[in-house]
């Protein structure tokens, strides 16, 4: 098969590498730096397996920023473009998807397009009507950043938003590249497949919010959160996983996907969906208040990312904590080695870890790290299990 993958991000790159084991894959991105990196076998994202596969495996993978080169002759075009949430329109911004669809319709109208980006419910159906096309399928993506390729080699499930021969053919392509056997595969209509993605992420956000609310109570009442969560989780219906308290859920997907789901519930009776977002806002306010109550002269923000192994800080909870501290005129400094700038959000970035430790009389971190164990007495975190 000849496959084009549009968007060299977490989703697009892991798809491209997975499929390039057995197919001719051309990845396309508007960012020339990313294209150049792929062509010199370097990963633009931090992902151990992607780096390993790019350098060690025989992949039929090339990258380009030339649309004709990418789409011409492709059997499938996988769309992995960003869908940021537009607060004013209360909807994902799907312009990048539509730009790709328009190019494919013009250059190679026979290709089957597969949307891997997260979209609102009903989007694929509306897109078919808008462009008067039928050659487009939605298939949700469930990977975790940092483990993007792993999650496609060992997928939790494959969901395809169409019941058809070509849907089965696409699922077979994903399975051919995977290492796991007997992958549960479900075919359904596109709107239900879109719903699966949004409801799965909203559930994860709700779970984070729930364990965080346990922690807020325990923190204020002087109880041992870990004892409570350990005890709660041992019920097999609940489970001892994805239960680590944090400053709030964040990252690229959970905040925008819960916002989108809430907007879709505009005229639908609900309490829980809206409460997930409210709970996260309350949690971040609570964390900010706990830091302020310690009256630090200088609060040190250790890392901006959500997770210890993350290489980006898109919509991380700590950024809202920073906003809260700034509003309260608490002086804060940041340690974030991936930043080259001297300031972030108006705060001073300290490049040297020892200088940072000295300058901060409290060190605020979402996740504990070995690097700050020597100043454990200064650290404020809610991390209990050192994961997620
Ligand atoms: N990151 C995740 O963990 C994750 C997981 C599941 C689903 N998703 C969804 O997948 C989509 C992509 O997410 P991501 O994290 O991979 O995004 P990303 O920002 O890492 O990558 C998107 C890439 O698309 C490129 N792009 C933008 N417009 C383009 C165009 N017209 N043609 C070609 N390339 C274009 C961008 O330059 C960028 O490199 C989003 O809808 C997201 O919600 C993300």
PDB file of C-alpha atoms in Angstrom, residues 89-373:
ATOM      1  CA  UNK A  89     -16.687  29.319  18.938  1.00  0.00           C
ATOM      2  CA  UNK A  90     -16.922  26.632  21.655  1.00  0.00           C
ATOM      3  CA  UNK A  91     -15.755  24.044  19.167  1.00  0.00           C
ATOM      4  CA  UNK A  92     -12.553  22.385  17.925  1.00  0.00           C
ATOM      5  CA  UNK A  93     -10.786  24.330  15.211  1.00  0.00           C
ATOM      6  CA  UNK A  94     -10.871  21.816  12.360  1.00  0.00           C
ATOM      7  CA  UNK A  95      -9.420  24.089   9.659  1.00  0.00           C
ATOM      8  CA  UNK A  96      -6.228  22.030   9.316  1.00  0.00           C
ATOM      9  CA  UNK A  97      -8.262  18.861   8.649  1.00  0.00           C
ATOM     10  CA  UNK A  98     -10.324  20.643   6.016  1.00  0.00           C
ATOM     11  CA  UNK A  99      -7.200  22.058   4.337  1.00  0.00           C
ATOM     12  CA  UNK A 100      -5.871  18.498   3.984  1.00  0.00           C
ATOM     13  CA  UNK A 101      -9.223  17.149   2.752  1.00  0.00           C
ATOM     14  CA  UNK A 102      -9.377  19.892   0.112  1.00  0.00           C
ATOM     15  CA  UNK A 103      -5.874  19.024  -1.097  1.00  0.00           C
ATOM     16  CA  UNK A 104      -6.658  15.307  -1.299  1.00  0.00           C
ATOM     17  CA  UNK A 105      -9.948  15.919  -3.124  1.00  0.00           C
ATOM     18  CA  UNK A 106      -8.029  18.014  -5.658  1.00  0.00           C
ATOM     19  CA  UNK A 107      -4.899  15.857  -6.036  1.00  0.00           C
ATOM     20  CA  UNK A 108      -6.111  12.293  -5.467  1.00  0.00           C
ATOM     21  CA  UNK A 109      -9.897  12.000  -5.127  1.00  0.00           C
ATOM     22  CA  UNK A 110      -9.679   8.170  -5.145  1.00  0.00           C
ATOM     23  CA  UNK A 111      -7.668   7.957  -1.902  1.00  0.00           C
ATOM     24  CA  UNK A 112      -9.449   6.801   1.245  1.00  0.00           C
ATOM     25  CA  UNK A 113      -8.919   9.414   3.953  1.00  0.00           C
ATOM     26  CA  UNK A 114      -8.806   8.310   7.589  1.00  0.00           C
ATOM     27  CA  UNK A 115      -9.204  10.987  10.263  1.00  0.00           C
ATOM     28  CA  UNK A 116      -7.149  10.172  13.353  1.00  0.00           C
ATOM     29  CA  UNK A 117      -7.496  13.694  14.819  1.00  0.00           C
ATOM     30  CA  UNK A 118     -10.053  14.068  17.593  1.00  0.00           C
ATOM     31  CA  UNK A 119     -13.192  15.732  16.231  1.00  0.00           C
ATOM     32  CA  UNK A 120     -16.647  16.692  17.532  1.00  0.00           C
ATOM     33  CA  UNK A 121     -19.461  14.148  17.245  1.00  0.00           C
ATOM     34  CA  UNK A 122     -21.078  14.377  13.826  1.00  0.00           C
ATOM     35  CA  UNK A 123     -18.029  15.968  12.205  1.00  0.00           C
ATOM     36  CA  UNK A 124     -17.182  13.259   9.663  1.00  0.00           C
ATOM     37  CA  UNK A 125     -20.806  13.002   8.544  1.00  0.00           C
ATOM     38  CA  UNK A 126     -20.982  16.782   8.071  1.00  0.00           C
ATOM     39  CA  UNK A 127     -17.635  16.789   6.241  1.00  0.00           C
ATOM     40  CA  UNK A 128     -18.930  14.215   3.735  1.00  0.00           C
ATOM     41  CA  UNK A 129     -21.918  16.432   3.027  1.00  0.00           C
ATOM     42  CA  UNK A 130     -19.861  19.633   2.838  1.00  0.00           C
ATOM     43  CA  UNK A 131     -17.478  18.248   0.194  1.00  0.00           C
ATOM     44  CA  UNK A 132     -19.950  15.799  -1.337  1.00  0.00           C
ATOM     45  CA  UNK A 133     -17.529  12.914  -0.791  1.00  0.00           C
ATOM     46  CA  UNK A 134     -17.761   9.438   0.683  1.00  0.00           C
ATOM     47  CA  UNK A 135     -14.089   8.420   0.808  1.00  0.00           C
ATOM     48  CA  UNK A 136     -13.460   9.447   4.414  1.00  0.00           C
ATOM     49  CA  UNK A 137     -13.471   7.357   7.590  1.00  0.00           C
ATOM     50  CA  UNK A 138     -12.990   8.353  11.229  1.00  0.00           C
ATOM     51  CA  UNK A 139     -10.824   6.164  13.456  1.00  0.00           C
ATOM     52  CA  UNK A 140     -10.039   7.438  16.973  1.00  0.00           C
ATOM     53  CA  UNK A 141      -6.497   7.376  18.323  1.00  0.00           C
ATOM     54  CA  UNK A 142      -5.791   6.379  21.935  1.00  0.00           C
ATOM     55  CA  UNK A 143      -2.039   6.802  22.316  1.00  0.00           C
ATOM     56  CA  UNK A 144      -0.205   8.422  25.229  1.00  0.00           C
ATOM     57  CA  UNK A 145       2.503  11.005  24.537  1.00  0.00           C
ATOM     58  CA  UNK A 146       5.940   9.533  25.197  1.00  0.00           C
ATOM     59  CA  UNK A 147       4.549   6.042  24.487  1.00  0.00           C
ATOM     60  CA  UNK A 148       2.967   6.864  21.139  1.00  0.00           C
ATOM     61  CA  UNK A 149       4.493   4.048  19.102  1.00  0.00           C
ATOM     62  CA  UNK A 150       4.211   1.541  21.954  1.00  0.00           C
ATOM     63  CA  UNK A 151       0.483   2.229  22.158  1.00  0.00           C
ATOM     64  CA  UNK A 152       0.134   1.519  18.441  1.00  0.00           C
ATOM     65  CA  UNK A 153       2.264  -1.626  18.600  1.00  0.00           C
ATOM     66  CA  UNK A 154       0.149  -2.836  21.541  1.00  0.00           C
ATOM     67  CA  UNK A 155      -3.191  -1.032  21.063  1.00  0.00           C
ATOM     68  CA  UNK A 156      -5.890  -1.266  23.742  1.00  0.00           C
ATOM     69  CA  UNK A 157      -8.407  -1.586  20.897  1.00  0.00           C
ATOM     70  CA  UNK A 158      -8.966  -0.558  17.293  1.00  0.00           C
ATOM     71  CA  UNK A 159     -12.110   1.419  16.573  1.00  0.00           C
ATOM     72  CA  UNK A 160     -13.111   2.158  12.993  1.00  0.00           C
ATOM     73  CA  UNK A 161     -16.019   4.483  12.307  1.00  0.00           C
ATOM     74  CA  UNK A 162     -17.423   2.541   9.381  1.00  0.00           C
ATOM     75  CA  UNK A 163     -18.789  -0.943   8.757  1.00  0.00           C
ATOM     76  CA  UNK A 164     -17.319  -1.757   5.364  1.00  0.00           C
ATOM     77  CA  UNK A 165     -14.698  -3.742   3.499  1.00  0.00           C
ATOM     78  CA  UNK A 166     -12.344  -0.759   3.308  1.00  0.00           C
ATOM     79  CA  UNK A 167     -12.754  -0.260   7.079  1.00  0.00           C
ATOM     80  CA  UNK A 168     -11.644  -3.869   7.587  1.00  0.00           C
ATOM     81  CA  UNK A 169      -8.765  -3.317   5.186  1.00  0.00           C
ATOM     82  CA  UNK A 170      -7.597  -0.294   7.188  1.00  0.00           C
ATOM     83  CA  UNK A 171      -7.893  -2.203  10.483  1.00  0.00           C
ATOM     84  CA  UNK A 172      -5.812  -4.982   8.892  1.00  0.00           C
ATOM     85  CA  UNK A 173      -3.091  -2.443   8.052  1.00  0.00           C
ATOM     86  CA  UNK A 174      -2.936  -1.315  11.683  1.00  0.00           C
ATOM     87  CA  UNK A 175      -2.814  -4.933  12.891  1.00  0.00           C
ATOM     88  CA  UNK A 176      -0.116  -5.872  10.386  1.00  0.00           C
ATOM     89  CA  UNK A 177       2.193  -3.293  11.985  1.00  0.00           C
ATOM     90  CA  UNK A 178       1.234  -4.141  15.581  1.00  0.00           C
ATOM     91  CA  UNK A 179       3.052  -6.599  17.844  1.00  0.00           C
ATOM     92  CA  UNK A 180       0.013  -7.529  19.920  1.00  0.00           C
ATOM     93  CA  UNK A 181      -2.188 -10.317  18.604  1.00  0.00           C
ATOM     94  CA  UNK A 182      -5.953 -10.638  19.092  1.00  0.00           C
ATOM     95  CA  UNK A 183      -6.572  -6.891  19.165  1.00  0.00           C
ATOM     96  CA  UNK A 184     -10.213  -6.182  19.939  1.00  0.00           C
ATOM     97  CA  UNK A 185     -11.599  -4.383  16.899  1.00  0.00           C
ATOM     98  CA  UNK A 186     -14.980  -2.697  16.703  1.00  0.00           C
ATOM     99  CA  UNK A 187     -16.663  -1.249  13.627  1.00  0.00           C
ATOM    100  CA  UNK A 188     -19.368   1.344  14.147  1.00  0.00           C
ATOM    101  CA  UNK A 189     -20.780   4.459  12.494  1.00  0.00           C
ATOM    102  CA  UNK A 190     -18.584   7.560  12.396  1.00  0.00           C
ATOM    103  CA  UNK A 191     -20.495   9.609  14.973  1.00  0.00           C
ATOM    104  CA  UNK A 192     -20.349   6.782  17.531  1.00  0.00           C
ATOM    105  CA  UNK A 193     -16.608   6.365  16.863  1.00  0.00           C
ATOM    106  CA  UNK A 194     -16.124  10.097  17.434  1.00  0.00           C
ATOM    107  CA  UNK A 195     -18.138   9.731  20.652  1.00  0.00           C
ATOM    108  CA  UNK A 196     -15.917   6.870  21.875  1.00  0.00           C
ATOM    109  CA  UNK A 197     -12.867   9.147  21.769  1.00  0.00           C
ATOM    110  CA  UNK A 198     -14.500  12.076  23.592  1.00  0.00           C
ATOM    111  CA  UNK A 199     -16.175   9.871  26.239  1.00  0.00           C
ATOM    112  CA  UNK A 200     -12.975   7.895  26.862  1.00  0.00           C
ATOM    113  CA  UNK A 201     -11.007  11.080  27.481  1.00  0.00           C
ATOM    114  CA  UNK A 202     -13.774  12.623  29.584  1.00  0.00           C
ATOM    115  CA  UNK A 203     -13.790   9.480  31.748  1.00  0.00           C
ATOM    116  CA  UNK A 204     -10.036   9.715  32.244  1.00  0.00           C
ATOM    117  CA  UNK A 205     -10.370  13.406  33.150  1.00  0.00           C
ATOM    118  CA  UNK A 206     -13.200  12.543  35.559  1.00  0.00           C
ATOM    119  CA  UNK A 207     -11.043   9.878  37.187  1.00  0.00           C
ATOM    120  CA  UNK A 208      -8.179  12.332  37.668  1.00  0.00           C
ATOM    121  CA  UNK A 209     -10.617  14.886  39.094  1.00  0.00           C
ATOM    122  CA  UNK A 210     -12.130  12.286  41.440  1.00  0.00           C
ATOM    123  CA  UNK A 211      -8.834  11.190  42.999  1.00  0.00           C
ATOM    124  CA  UNK A 212      -7.818  14.838  43.205  1.00  0.00           C
ATOM    125  CA  UNK A 213     -10.972  15.641  45.173  1.00  0.00           C
ATOM    126  CA  UNK A 214     -10.161  12.796  47.583  1.00  0.00           C
ATOM    127  CA  UNK A 215      -6.739  14.394  47.995  1.00  0.00           C
ATOM    128  CA  UNK A 216      -8.133  17.906  48.527  1.00  0.00           C
ATOM    129  CA  UNK A 217     -10.307  16.614  51.378  1.00  0.00           C
ATOM    130  CA  UNK A 218      -7.473  14.596  52.899  1.00  0.00           C
ATOM    131  CA  UNK A 219      -5.018  17.490  52.644  1.00  0.00           C
ATOM    132  CA  UNK A 220      -7.355  19.945  54.362  1.00  0.00           C
ATOM    133  CA  UNK A 221      -8.526  17.470  57.011  1.00  0.00           C
ATOM    134  CA  UNK A 222      -5.043  16.137  57.782  1.00  0.00           C
ATOM    135  CA  UNK A 223      -5.737  12.610  56.495  1.00  0.00           C
ATOM    136  CA  UNK A 224      -3.390  10.197  54.741  1.00  0.00           C
ATOM    137  CA  UNK A 225      -4.469  10.348  51.079  1.00  0.00           C
ATOM    138  CA  UNK A 226      -2.373   7.328  50.113  1.00  0.00           C
ATOM    139  CA  UNK A 227      -4.037   5.096  52.698  1.00  0.00           C
ATOM    140  CA  UNK A 228      -7.446   6.123  51.404  1.00  0.00           C
ATOM    141  CA  UNK A 229      -6.624   5.712  47.705  1.00  0.00           C
ATOM    142  CA  UNK A 230      -4.857   2.379  48.302  1.00  0.00           C
ATOM    143  CA  UNK A 231      -7.913   1.096  50.150  1.00  0.00           C
ATOM    144  CA  UNK A 232     -10.398   2.437  47.597  1.00  0.00           C
ATOM    145  CA  UNK A 233      -8.451   1.032  44.632  1.00  0.00           C
ATOM    146  CA  UNK A 234      -8.317  -2.528  45.926  1.00  0.00           C
ATOM    147  CA  UNK A 235     -11.922  -2.975  44.868  1.00  0.00           C
ATOM    148  CA  UNK A 236     -11.353  -4.591  41.458  1.00  0.00           C
ATOM    149  CA  UNK A 237     -14.189  -2.506  40.018  1.00  0.00           C
ATOM    150  CA  UNK A 238     -12.112   0.589  40.810  1.00  0.00           C
ATOM    151  CA  UNK A 239      -8.511  -0.601  40.463  1.00  0.00           C
ATOM    152  CA  UNK A 240      -5.132   0.707  41.635  1.00  0.00           C
ATOM    153  CA  UNK A 241      -4.142   2.577  38.497  1.00  0.00           C
ATOM    154  CA  UNK A 242      -4.523   6.049  37.022  1.00  0.00           C
ATOM    155  CA  UNK A 243      -5.180   7.267  40.560  1.00  0.00           C
ATOM    156  CA  UNK A 244      -2.190   9.479  41.329  1.00  0.00           C
ATOM    157  CA  UNK A 245      -3.172  12.914  42.697  1.00  0.00           C
ATOM    158  CA  UNK A 246      -1.933  15.873  40.693  1.00  0.00           C
ATOM    159  CA  UNK A 247      -2.347  19.632  40.350  1.00  0.00           C
ATOM    160  CA  UNK A 248      -5.187  18.928  37.890  1.00  0.00           C
ATOM    161  CA  UNK A 249      -5.567  17.162  34.591  1.00  0.00           C
ATOM    162  CA  UNK A 250      -3.854  18.867  31.680  1.00  0.00           C
ATOM    163  CA  UNK A 251      -1.880  18.179  28.527  1.00  0.00           C
ATOM    164  CA  UNK A 252      -3.015  18.572  24.946  1.00  0.00           C
ATOM    165  CA  UNK A 253      -6.076  16.327  24.958  1.00  0.00           C
ATOM    166  CA  UNK A 254      -8.009  16.115  28.254  1.00  0.00           C
ATOM    167  CA  UNK A 255      -8.700  19.869  28.683  1.00  0.00           C
ATOM    168  CA  UNK A 256      -9.775  20.451  25.085  1.00  0.00           C
ATOM    169  CA  UNK A 257     -11.736  17.216  24.748  1.00  0.00           C
ATOM    170  CA  UNK A 258     -13.710  17.795  27.957  1.00  0.00           C
ATOM    171  CA  UNK A 259     -14.408  21.387  26.843  1.00  0.00           C
ATOM    172  CA  UNK A 260     -15.682  20.095  23.504  1.00  0.00           C
ATOM    173  CA  UNK A 261     -17.879  17.461  25.168  1.00  0.00           C
ATOM    174  CA  UNK A 262     -19.330  20.023  27.561  1.00  0.00           C
ATOM    175  CA  UNK A 263     -20.169  22.294  24.607  1.00  0.00           C
ATOM    176  CA  UNK A 264     -21.903  19.401  22.838  1.00  0.00           C
ATOM    177  CA  UNK A 265     -24.068  18.955  25.960  1.00  0.00           C
ATOM    178  CA  UNK A 266     -25.281  22.569  25.647  1.00  0.00           C
ATOM    179  CA  UNK A 267     -28.935  21.540  25.243  1.00  0.00           C
ATOM    180  CA  UNK A 268     -28.644  18.076  26.777  1.00  0.00           C
ATOM    181  CA  UNK A 269     -29.393  17.529  30.476  1.00  0.00           C
ATOM    182  CA  UNK A 270     -26.163  16.857  32.347  1.00  0.00           C
ATOM    183  CA  UNK A 271     -24.292  17.528  35.566  1.00  0.00           C
ATOM    184  CA  UNK A 272     -21.301  15.242  35.474  1.00  0.00           C
ATOM    185  CA  UNK A 273     -19.759  16.409  32.192  1.00  0.00           C
ATOM    186  CA  UNK A 274     -19.769  20.064  33.288  1.00  0.00           C
ATOM    187  CA  UNK A 275     -18.620  19.100  36.784  1.00  0.00           C
ATOM    188  CA  UNK A 276     -15.438  17.507  35.409  1.00  0.00           C
ATOM    189  CA  UNK A 277     -14.255  20.897  34.145  1.00  0.00           C
ATOM    190  CA  UNK A 278     -15.422  22.732  37.280  1.00  0.00           C
ATOM    191  CA  UNK A 279     -13.661  20.216  39.508  1.00  0.00           C
ATOM    192  CA  UNK A 280     -10.385  20.740  37.656  1.00  0.00           C
ATOM    193  CA  UNK A 281     -10.632  24.526  37.994  1.00  0.00           C
ATOM    194  CA  UNK A 282     -11.410  24.167  41.716  1.00  0.00           C
ATOM    195  CA  UNK A 283      -8.453  21.819  42.152  1.00  0.00           C
ATOM    196  CA  UNK A 284      -6.018  24.266  40.576  1.00  0.00           C
ATOM    197  CA  UNK A 285      -7.380  27.088  42.766  1.00  0.00           C
ATOM    198  CA  UNK A 286      -6.971  24.885  45.837  1.00  0.00           C
ATOM    199  CA  UNK A 287      -3.360  24.057  44.956  1.00  0.00           C
ATOM    200  CA  UNK A 288      -2.618  27.756  44.399  1.00  0.00           C
ATOM    201  CA  UNK A 289      -4.168  28.590  47.787  1.00  0.00           C
ATOM    202  CA  UNK A 290      -2.085  25.891  49.534  1.00  0.00           C
ATOM    203  CA  UNK A 291       1.084  27.388  48.048  1.00  0.00           C
ATOM    204  CA  UNK A 292       0.066  30.928  49.013  1.00  0.00           C
ATOM    205  CA  UNK A 293      -0.718  29.800  52.574  1.00  0.00           C
ATOM    206  CA  UNK A 294       2.926  28.850  52.963  1.00  0.00           C
ATOM    207  CA  UNK A 295       3.770  32.551  52.309  1.00  0.00           C
ATOM    208  CA  UNK A 296       6.835  31.870  50.190  1.00  0.00           C
ATOM    209  CA  UNK A 297       9.121  34.790  49.356  1.00  0.00           C
ATOM    210  CA  UNK A 298      10.014  33.018  46.108  1.00  0.00           C
ATOM    211  CA  UNK A 299       8.094  30.018  44.787  1.00  0.00           C
ATOM    212  CA  UNK A 300      10.178  27.827  42.466  1.00  0.00           C
ATOM    213  CA  UNK A 301       8.227  26.080  39.729  1.00  0.00           C
ATOM    214  CA  UNK A 302      10.009  22.832  38.912  1.00  0.00           C
ATOM    215  CA  UNK A 303       9.165  21.755  35.345  1.00  0.00           C
ATOM    216  CA  UNK A 304       6.221  22.930  33.271  1.00  0.00           C
ATOM    217  CA  UNK A 305       5.246  19.549  31.833  1.00  0.00           C
ATOM    218  CA  UNK A 306       2.389  17.375  33.113  1.00  0.00           C
ATOM    219  CA  UNK A 307       4.332  14.148  33.478  1.00  0.00           C
ATOM    220  CA  UNK A 308       7.924  13.356  34.353  1.00  0.00           C
ATOM    221  CA  UNK A 309       8.633  11.807  30.936  1.00  0.00           C
ATOM    222  CA  UNK A 310       6.787  14.415  28.852  1.00  0.00           C
ATOM    223  CA  UNK A 311       8.614  16.578  26.300  1.00  0.00           C
ATOM    224  CA  UNK A 312       6.020  19.346  26.036  1.00  0.00           C
ATOM    225  CA  UNK A 313       3.859  21.412  28.348  1.00  0.00           C
ATOM    226  CA  UNK A 314       0.766  22.057  26.228  1.00  0.00           C
ATOM    227  CA  UNK A 315      -2.064  23.109  28.603  1.00  0.00           C
ATOM    228  CA  UNK A 316      -0.303  21.734  31.685  1.00  0.00           C
ATOM    229  CA  UNK A 317      -2.019  22.396  35.021  1.00  0.00           C
ATOM    230  CA  UNK A 318       1.053  24.101  36.463  1.00  0.00           C
ATOM    231  CA  UNK A 319       0.585  26.967  34.010  1.00  0.00           C
ATOM    232  CA  UNK A 320      -2.726  27.842  35.682  1.00  0.00           C
ATOM    233  CA  UNK A 321      -1.060  27.580  39.090  1.00  0.00           C
ATOM    234  CA  UNK A 322       1.555  30.055  37.798  1.00  0.00           C
ATOM    235  CA  UNK A 323      -1.286  32.351  36.685  1.00  0.00           C
ATOM    236  CA  UNK A 324      -2.841  32.147  40.165  1.00  0.00           C
ATOM    237  CA  UNK A 325       0.456  32.949  41.893  1.00  0.00           C
ATOM    238  CA  UNK A 326       1.032  35.918  39.596  1.00  0.00           C
ATOM    239  CA  UNK A 327      -2.477  37.254  40.324  1.00  0.00           C
ATOM    240  CA  UNK A 328      -1.611  37.090  44.037  1.00  0.00           C
ATOM    241  CA  UNK A 329       1.699  38.865  43.479  1.00  0.00           C
ATOM    242  CA  UNK A 330       3.750  35.915  44.719  1.00  0.00           C
ATOM    243  CA  UNK A 331       7.213  36.023  43.222  1.00  0.00           C
ATOM    244  CA  UNK A 332       7.929  32.867  41.261  1.00  0.00           C
ATOM    245  CA  UNK A 333      10.822  31.488  39.205  1.00  0.00           C
ATOM    246  CA  UNK A 334      10.847  28.555  36.798  1.00  0.00           C
ATOM    247  CA  UNK A 335      13.194  25.659  36.173  1.00  0.00           C
ATOM    248  CA  UNK A 336      12.438  24.051  32.813  1.00  0.00           C
ATOM    249  CA  UNK A 337      15.464  22.722  30.905  1.00  0.00           C
ATOM    250  CA  UNK A 338      13.569  22.558  27.593  1.00  0.00           C
ATOM    251  CA  UNK A 339      13.123  26.367  27.636  1.00  0.00           C
ATOM    252  CA  UNK A 340      15.788  28.434  25.894  1.00  0.00           C
ATOM    253  CA  UNK A 341      14.112  31.761  26.735  1.00  0.00           C
ATOM    254  CA  UNK A 342      15.056  33.753  29.863  1.00  0.00           C
ATOM    255  CA  UNK A 343      11.430  34.349  30.837  1.00  0.00           C
ATOM    256  CA  UNK A 344       8.188  32.396  30.598  1.00  0.00           C
ATOM    257  CA  UNK A 345       4.755  33.947  31.234  1.00  0.00           C
ATOM    258  CA  UNK A 346       6.623  36.975  32.588  1.00  0.00           C
ATOM    259  CA  UNK A 347       8.563  34.883  35.134  1.00  0.00           C
ATOM    260  CA  UNK A 348      12.325  34.451  35.308  1.00  0.00           C
ATOM    261  CA  UNK A 349      13.629  31.108  34.049  1.00  0.00           C
ATOM    262  CA  UNK A 350      16.625  29.839  36.007  1.00  0.00           C
ATOM    263  CA  UNK A 351      18.779  27.568  33.878  1.00  0.00           C
ATOM    264  CA  UNK A 352      21.004  26.102  36.581  1.00  0.00           C
ATOM    265  CA  UNK A 353      19.305  23.615  38.902  1.00  0.00           C
ATOM    266  CA  UNK A 354      21.468  24.516  41.906  1.00  0.00           C
ATOM    267  CA  UNK A 355      20.782  28.240  41.455  1.00  0.00           C
ATOM    268  CA  UNK A 356      17.086  27.386  41.178  1.00  0.00           C
ATOM    269  CA  UNK A 357      17.134  25.372  44.403  1.00  0.00           C
ATOM    270  CA  UNK A 358      18.909  28.212  46.226  1.00  0.00           C
ATOM    271  CA  UNK A 359      16.584  30.911  44.888  1.00  0.00           C
ATOM    272  CA  UNK A 360      13.355  29.074  45.839  1.00  0.00           C
ATOM    273  CA  UNK A 361      12.101  28.771  49.377  1.00  0.00           C
ATOM    274  CA  UNK A 362       9.364  26.439  48.216  1.00  0.00           C
ATOM    275  CA  UNK A 363       9.671  24.125  45.201  1.00  0.00           C
ATOM    276  CA  UNK A 364       6.384  23.381  43.527  1.00  0.00           C
ATOM    277  CA  UNK A 365       6.244  20.286  41.336  1.00  0.00           C
ATOM    278  CA  UNK A 366       3.439  18.227  39.860  1.00  0.00           C
ATOM    279  CA  UNK A 367       5.660  15.146  39.783  1.00  0.00           C
ATOM    280  CA  UNK A 368       8.532  14.199  42.100  1.00  0.00           C
ATOM    281  CA  UNK A 369      11.955  13.761  40.558  1.00  0.00           C
ATOM    282  CA  UNK A 370      15.254  12.352  41.791  1.00  0.00           C
ATOM    283  CA  UNK A 371      16.819  15.694  40.840  1.00  0.00           C
ATOM    284  CA  UNK A 372      15.101  17.516  43.710  1.00  0.00           C
ATOM    285  CA  UNK A 373      15.290  14.787  46.367  1.00  0.00           C
TER     286      UNK A 373
END
